[in-house]
Amino acid sequence: AQSVTQPDIHITVSEGASLELRCNYSYGATPYLFWYVQSPGQGLQLLLKYFSGDTLVQGIKGFEAEFKRSQSSFNLRKPSVHWSDAAEYFCAVGVVMEYGNKLVFGAGTILRVKS
Amino acid sequence: DTGVSQNPRHKITKRGQNVTFRCDPISEHNRLYWYRQTLGQGPEFLTYFQNEAQLEKSRLLSDRFSAERPKGSFSTLEIQRTEQGDSAMYLCASRQGNTEAFFGQGTRLTVV
């Protein structure tokens, strides 16, 4: 069955430090992969997506992610974290259903930024 | 267009009562999704509409849950005889074809 694992429930980084959030997926077909961010009381905002092609994808707010098929991973990175990046981050895989497709999400990683 | 709109934002109800939530998608979007998010978890798929047709339903969606999208525009999600386990954030998302899905801010349901 399809699933997404985000091993880190919480991560704390200093402002200006680099960030890597881990994501591993399980899906039998070629995956469509996504990273979303959710601030308190807000909906989900798409940061970036991978469908095919270049395995390093760029997103909004300076984020990037690298798809590694051999490791079934899609880790999110940012070279220098800002205090406004504090939020919860969700990795997701697009799954084909009989009449459409849906997103299967990981449990999320809460990012705290210390000054 | 200001994006996907969900109402109400918060709902507190007593166990056993019925509740209904509304989602107004982005106007030209033909696909609409409902997800449920409980504390400490990612969103879980509940159901999917293409225009007015409800094409997919999760096993999570018990008989107490019903969703409609009567004219292919707004959608409603009704929960009958609410239980404490129904307490969650209910998220709506819409998209046009296979483009990016946009999420609303959600309706937080608390069953007391």
mmCIF file of C-alpha atoms in Angstrom:
data_model
loop_
_atom_site.group_PDB
_atom_site.id
_atom_site.type_symbol
_atom_site.label_atom_id
_atom_site.label_comp_id
_atom_site.label_asym_id
_atom_site.label_seq_id
_atom_site.Cartn_x
_atom_site.Cartn_y
_atom_site.Cartn_z
ATOM 1 C CA ALA A 1 0.000 0.000 0.000
ATOM 2 C CA GLN A 2 1.106 3.525 -0.627
ATOM 3 C CA SER A 3 2.508 5.472 2.312
ATOM 4 C CA VAL A 4 4.727 8.396 3.233
ATOM 5 C CA THR A 5 7.071 8.444 6.208
ATOM 6 C CA GLN A 6 8.477 11.582 7.750
ATOM 7 C CA PRO A 7 10.854 10.280 10.425
ATOM 8 C CA ASP A 8 11.247 13.538 12.320
ATOM 9 C CA ILE A 9 8.249 14.805 14.266
ATOM 10 C CA HIS A 10 10.045 17.970 15.398
ATOM 11 C CA ILE A 11 13.174 19.721 14.164
ATOM 12 C CA THR A 12 14.743 22.825 15.663
ATOM 13 C CA VAL A 13 17.274 24.873 13.725
ATOM 14 C CA SER A 14 18.916 28.209 14.307
ATOM 15 C CA GLU A 15 17.988 31.099 12.089
ATOM 16 C CA GLY A 16 20.421 31.229 9.192
ATOM 17 C CA ALA A 17 21.326 27.552 9.453
ATOM 18 C CA SER A 18 20.632 25.027 6.738
ATOM 19 C CA LEU A 19 17.641 22.700 6.858
ATOM 20 C CA GLU A 20 16.863 19.232 5.601
ATOM 21 C CA LEU A 21 13.516 17.531 6.209
ATOM 22 C CA ARG A 22 13.351 13.856 5.393
ATOM 23 C CA CYS A 23 10.637 12.059 3.463
ATOM 24 C CA ASN A 24 10.426 8.449 2.339
ATOM 25 C CA TYR A 25 7.598 7.077 0.254
ATOM 26 C CA SER A 26 6.232 3.703 -0.707
ATOM 27 C CA TYR A 27 4.413 3.543 -4.036
ATOM 28 C CA GLY A 28 4.495 0.925 -6.757
ATOM 29 C CA ALA A 29 4.370 3.238 -9.746
ATOM 30 C CA THR A 30 6.314 6.318 -10.746
ATOM 31 C CA PRO A 31 5.595 8.753 -7.936
ATOM 32 C CA TYR A 32 4.305 12.256 -8.125
ATOM 33 C CA LEU A 33 5.738 13.906 -5.002
ATOM 34 C CA PHE A 34 4.858 17.088 -3.179
ATOM 35 C CA TRP A 35 5.888 19.193 -0.216
ATOM 36 C CA TYR A 36 3.305 21.378 1.512
ATOM 37 C CA VAL A 37 3.653 23.839 4.373
ATOM 38 C CA GLN A 38 0.984 24.587 6.959
ATOM 39 C CA SER A 39 1.145 27.544 9.327
ATOM 40 C CA PRO A 40 -1.056 27.555 12.442
ATOM 41 C CA GLY A 41 -4.705 28.070 11.540
ATOM 42 C CA GLN A 42 -3.935 28.031 7.839
ATOM 43 C CA GLY A 43 -4.517 25.656 4.992
ATOM 44 C CA LEU A 44 -1.807 23.822 3.119
ATOM 45 C CA GLN A 45 0.394 25.719 0.690
ATOM 46 C CA LEU A 46 2.305 23.912 -2.024
ATOM 47 C CA LEU A 47 6.066 24.472 -1.810
ATOM 48 C CA LEU A 48 7.155 22.310 -4.722
ATOM 49 C CA LYS A 49 6.364 19.204 -6.708
ATOM 50 C CA TYR A 50 8.131 16.491 -8.676
ATOM 51 C CA PHE A 51 6.472 14.823 -11.623
ATOM 52 C CA SER A 52 9.351 13.794 -13.861
ATOM 53 C CA GLY A 53 12.609 15.032 -15.328
ATOM 54 C CA ASP A 54 15.263 16.791 -13.289
ATOM 55 C CA THR A 55 15.430 15.150 -9.884
ATOM 56 C CA LEU A 56 16.307 18.423 -8.149
ATOM 57 C CA VAL A 57 13.256 20.658 -8.052
ATOM 58 C CA GLN A 58 13.058 24.243 -6.981
ATOM 59 C CA GLY A 59 10.127 25.661 -5.112
ATOM 60 C CA ILE A 60 8.892 28.815 -3.524
ATOM 61 C CA LYS A 61 10.485 30.593 -0.564
ATOM 62 C CA GLY A 62 13.950 29.283 -1.428
ATOM 63 C CA PHE A 63 13.128 25.602 -0.864
ATOM 64 C CA GLU A 64 14.343 22.735 -3.009
ATOM 65 C CA ALA A 65 13.912 18.979 -2.919
ATOM 66 C CA GLU A 66 15.757 16.068 -4.439
ATOM 67 C CA PHE A 67 14.074 12.905 -5.680
ATOM 68 C CA LYS A 68 16.180 9.778 -5.189
ATOM 69 C CA ARG A 69 14.467 6.754 -6.638
ATOM 70 C CA SER A 70 17.027 4.304 -5.273
ATOM 71 C CA GLN A 71 16.322 5.499 -1.738
ATOM 72 C CA SER A 72 12.590 6.185 -2.222
ATOM 73 C CA SER A 73 13.241 9.607 -0.784
ATOM 74 C CA PHE A 74 12.221 13.178 -1.496
ATOM 75 C CA ASN A 75 14.015 15.327 1.073
ATOM 76 C CA LEU A 76 13.316 19.026 1.406
ATOM 77 C CA ARG A 77 16.193 21.468 1.852
ATOM 78 C CA LYS A 78 16.800 25.131 2.405
ATOM 79 C CA PRO A 79 20.288 26.652 2.673
ATOM 80 C CA SER A 80 19.414 29.372 5.179
ATOM 81 C CA VAL A 81 16.322 29.239 7.362
ATOM 82 C CA HIS A 82 14.345 32.355 8.291
ATOM 83 C CA TRP A 83 12.220 32.726 11.424
ATOM 84 C CA SER A 84 9.131 32.908 9.201
ATOM 85 C CA ASP A 85 9.792 29.337 8.033
ATOM 86 C CA ALA A 86 8.579 27.995 11.380
ATOM 87 C CA ALA A 87 5.579 25.848 10.466
ATOM 88 C CA GLU A 88 4.583 22.251 9.866
ATOM 89 C CA TYR A 89 5.771 20.587 6.674
ATOM 90 C CA PHE A 90 4.049 17.704 4.942
ATOM 91 C CA CYS A 91 5.394 15.411 2.258
ATOM 92 C CA ALA A 92 2.823 13.740 0.006
ATOM 93 C CA VAL A 93 2.630 11.275 -2.848
ATOM 94 C CA GLY A 94 -0.022 11.440 -5.572
ATOM 95 C CA VAL A 95 -1.893 8.146 -5.819
ATOM 96 C CA VAL A 96 -4.038 7.055 -8.732
ATOM 97 C CA MET A 97 -7.549 5.874 -7.858
ATOM 98 C CA GLU A 98 -10.047 4.302 -10.215
ATOM 99 C CA TYR A 99 -11.635 7.613 -11.233
ATOM 100 C CA GLY A 100 -9.083 10.194 -10.221
ATOM 101 C CA ASN A 101 -6.156 10.706 -7.930
ATOM 102 C CA LYS A 102 -5.574 11.737 -4.354
ATOM 103 C CA LEU A 103 -2.751 12.804 -2.088
ATOM 104 C CA VAL A 104 -1.371 10.523 0.622
ATOM 105 C CA PHE A 105 0.394 12.587 3.261
ATOM 106 C CA GLY A 106 3.043 11.882 5.830
ATOM 107 C CA ALA A 107 2.438 12.764 9.467
ATOM 108 C CA GLY A 108 4.335 16.012 9.151
ATOM 109 C CA THR A 109 7.453 17.601 10.629
ATOM 110 C CA ILE A 110 7.144 20.632 12.874
ATOM 111 C CA LEU A 111 9.961 23.098 12.271
ATOM 112 C CA ARG A 112 11.007 25.418 15.057
ATOM 113 C CA VAL A 113 13.452 28.231 14.350
ATOM 114 C CA LYS A 114 15.494 29.658 17.181
ATOM 115 C CA SER A 115 17.104 33.052 17.036
ATOM 116 C CA ASP B 1 -11.024 35.045 -6.699
ATOM 117 C CA THR B 2 -9.619 34.674 -3.213
ATOM 118 C CA GLY B 3 -9.037 30.943 -3.229
ATOM 119 C CA VAL B 4 -10.848 28.052 -1.594
ATOM 120 C CA SER B 5 -13.247 29.206 1.102
ATOM 121 C CA GLN B 6 -14.535 27.043 3.930
ATOM 122 C CA ASN B 7 -17.269 27.829 6.423
ATOM 123 C CA PRO B 8 -17.512 27.802 9.304
ATOM 124 C CA ARG B 9 -13.897 28.015 10.422
ATOM 125 C CA HIS B 10 -14.720 26.513 13.792
ATOM 126 C CA LYS B 11 -17.623 24.410 15.000
ATOM 127 C CA ILE B 12 -18.276 23.085 18.485
ATOM 128 C CA THR B 13 -21.103 20.609 18.757
ATOM 129 C CA LYS B 14 -22.506 18.161 21.262
ATOM 130 C CA ARG B 15 -22.163 14.466 20.676
ATOM 131 C CA GLY B 16 -25.090 13.150 18.688
ATOM 132 C CA GLN B 17 -25.812 16.384 16.832
ATOM 133 C CA ASN B 18 -25.585 16.792 13.070
ATOM 134 C CA VAL B 19 -23.171 19.279 11.500
ATOM 135 C CA THR B 20 -22.694 20.565 7.964
ATOM 136 C CA PHE B 21 -19.656 22.250 6.489
ATOM 137 C CA ARG B 22 -19.439 24.183 3.257
ATOM 138 C CA CYS B 23 -16.627 24.527 0.740
ATOM 139 C CA ASP B 24 -16.535 27.062 -2.064
ATOM 140 C CA PRO B 25 -13.774 26.070 -4.496
ATOM 141 C CA ILE B 26 -11.937 28.301 -6.911
ATOM 142 C CA SER B 27 -14.578 29.080 -9.504
ATOM 143 C CA GLU B 28 -13.170 27.376 -12.578
ATOM 144 C CA HIS B 29 -11.989 24.259 -10.745
ATOM 145 C CA ASN B 30 -13.838 21.095 -11.711
ATOM 146 C CA ARG B 31 -12.279 18.779 -9.104
ATOM 147 C CA LEU B 32 -13.016 19.032 -5.405
ATOM 148 C CA TYR B 33 -11.627 17.003 -2.511
ATOM 149 C CA TRP B 34 -12.381 16.621 1.179
ATOM 150 C CA TYR B 35 -9.640 15.585 3.608
ATOM 151 C CA ARG B 36 -9.644 15.091 7.377
ATOM 152 C CA GLN B 37 -6.693 15.986 9.573
ATOM 153 C CA THR B 38 -6.412 14.885 13.199
ATOM 154 C CA LEU B 39 -3.890 16.185 15.685
ATOM 155 C CA GLY B 40 -0.367 15.056 14.912
ATOM 156 C CA GLN B 41 -1.297 13.522 11.586
ATOM 157 C CA GLY B 42 -1.270 14.536 7.972
ATOM 158 C CA PRO B 43 -4.511 15.014 6.063
ATOM 159 C CA GLU B 44 -6.356 11.848 5.037
ATOM 160 C CA PHE B 45 -8.467 11.632 1.899
ATOM 161 C CA LEU B 46 -12.211 11.376 2.413
ATOM 162 C CA THR B 47 -13.922 11.926 -0.927
ATOM 163 C CA TYR B 48 -13.544 13.391 -4.429
ATOM 164 C CA PHE B 49 -15.879 15.101 -6.891
ATOM 165 C CA GLN B 50 -15.429 15.767 -10.550
ATOM 166 C CA ASN B 51 -17.997 18.420 -11.350
ATOM 167 C CA GLU B 52 -21.144 17.245 -9.551
ATOM 168 C CA ALA B 53 -20.272 13.547 -9.577
ATOM 169 C CA GLN B 54 -18.863 11.971 -6.438
ATOM 170 C CA LEU B 55 -16.391 9.535 -7.962
ATOM 171 C CA GLU B 56 -14.350 8.299 -5.027
ATOM 172 C CA LYS B 57 -15.001 7.703 -1.332
ATOM 173 C CA SER B 58 -12.540 6.508 1.271
ATOM 174 C CA ARG B 59 -13.244 3.588 3.574
ATOM 175 C CA LEU B 60 -12.791 6.209 6.310
ATOM 176 C CA LEU B 61 -16.090 7.750 5.276
ATOM 177 C CA SER B 62 -18.652 5.995 7.440
ATOM 178 C CA ASP B 63 -22.387 5.956 6.736
ATOM 179 C CA ARG B 64 -22.749 8.970 9.016
ATOM 180 C CA PHE B 65 -20.830 11.102 6.535
ATOM 181 C CA SER B 66 -22.340 12.413 3.332
ATOM 182 C CA ALA B 67 -21.005 14.893 0.812
ATOM 183 C CA GLU B 68 -22.651 16.659 -2.068
ATOM 184 C CA ARG B 69 -21.712 19.028 -4.836
ATOM 185 C CA PRO B 70 -25.119 19.749 -6.313
ATOM 186 C CA LYS B 71 -24.274 22.003 -9.243
ATOM 187 C CA GLY B 72 -20.615 21.267 -9.580
ATOM 188 C CA SER B 73 -19.745 24.418 -7.673
ATOM 189 C CA PHE B 74 -19.797 24.510 -3.854
ATOM 190 C CA SER B 75 -19.773 21.333 -1.783
ATOM 191 C CA THR B 76 -21.175 20.365 1.590
ATOM 192 C CA LEU B 77 -19.983 17.714 4.012
ATOM 193 C CA GLU B 78 -22.516 16.548 6.582
ATOM 194 C CA ILE B 79 -21.791 14.432 9.620
ATOM 195 C CA GLN B 80 -24.791 12.879 11.329
ATOM 196 C CA ARG B 81 -24.870 11.787 14.959
ATOM 197 C CA THR B 82 -21.427 13.184 15.655
ATOM 198 C CA GLU B 83 -19.011 11.252 17.870
ATOM 199 C CA GLN B 84 -15.995 12.494 19.780
ATOM 200 C CA GLY B 85 -13.768 10.704 17.288
ATOM 201 C CA ASP B 86 -15.064 13.008 14.570
ATOM 202 C CA SER B 87 -13.189 15.919 16.153
ATOM 203 C CA ALA B 88 -10.693 17.006 13.506
ATOM 204 C CA MET B 89 -9.852 19.638 10.929
ATOM 205 C CA TYR B 90 -11.828 19.119 7.724
ATOM 206 C CA LEU B 91 -9.979 20.443 4.683
ATOM 207 C CA CYS B 92 -11.322 21.107 1.231
ATOM 208 C CA ALA B 93 -9.161 21.356 -1.866
ATOM 209 C CA SER B 94 -9.903 22.129 -5.501
ATOM 210 C CA ARG B 95 -8.053 21.883 -8.772
ATOM 211 C CA GLN B 96 -8.642 22.221 -12.490
ATOM 212 C CA GLY B 97 -7.735 19.013 -14.274
ATOM 213 C CA ASN B 98 -4.309 17.812 -13.181
ATOM 214 C CA THR B 99 -3.001 21.174 -12.056
ATOM 215 C CA GLU B 100 -1.976 22.062 -8.523
ATOM 216 C CA ALA B 101 -4.543 21.486 -5.771
ATOM 217 C CA PHE B 102 -5.362 24.518 -3.641
ATOM 218 C CA PHE B 103 -6.471 23.982 -0.053
ATOM 219 C CA GLY B 104 -8.861 25.990 2.055
ATOM 220 C CA GLN B 105 -8.126 26.986 5.629
ATOM 221 C CA GLY B 106 -10.283 24.203 6.959
ATOM 222 C CA THR B 107 -13.136 23.790 9.402
ATOM 223 C CA ARG B 108 -12.094 22.704 12.881
ATOM 224 C CA LEU B 109 -14.746 20.508 14.465
ATOM 225 C CA THR B 110 -14.830 19.852 18.195
ATOM 226 C CA VAL B 111 -17.350 17.337 19.495
ATOM 227 C CA VAL B 112 -18.004 17.612 23.227
#
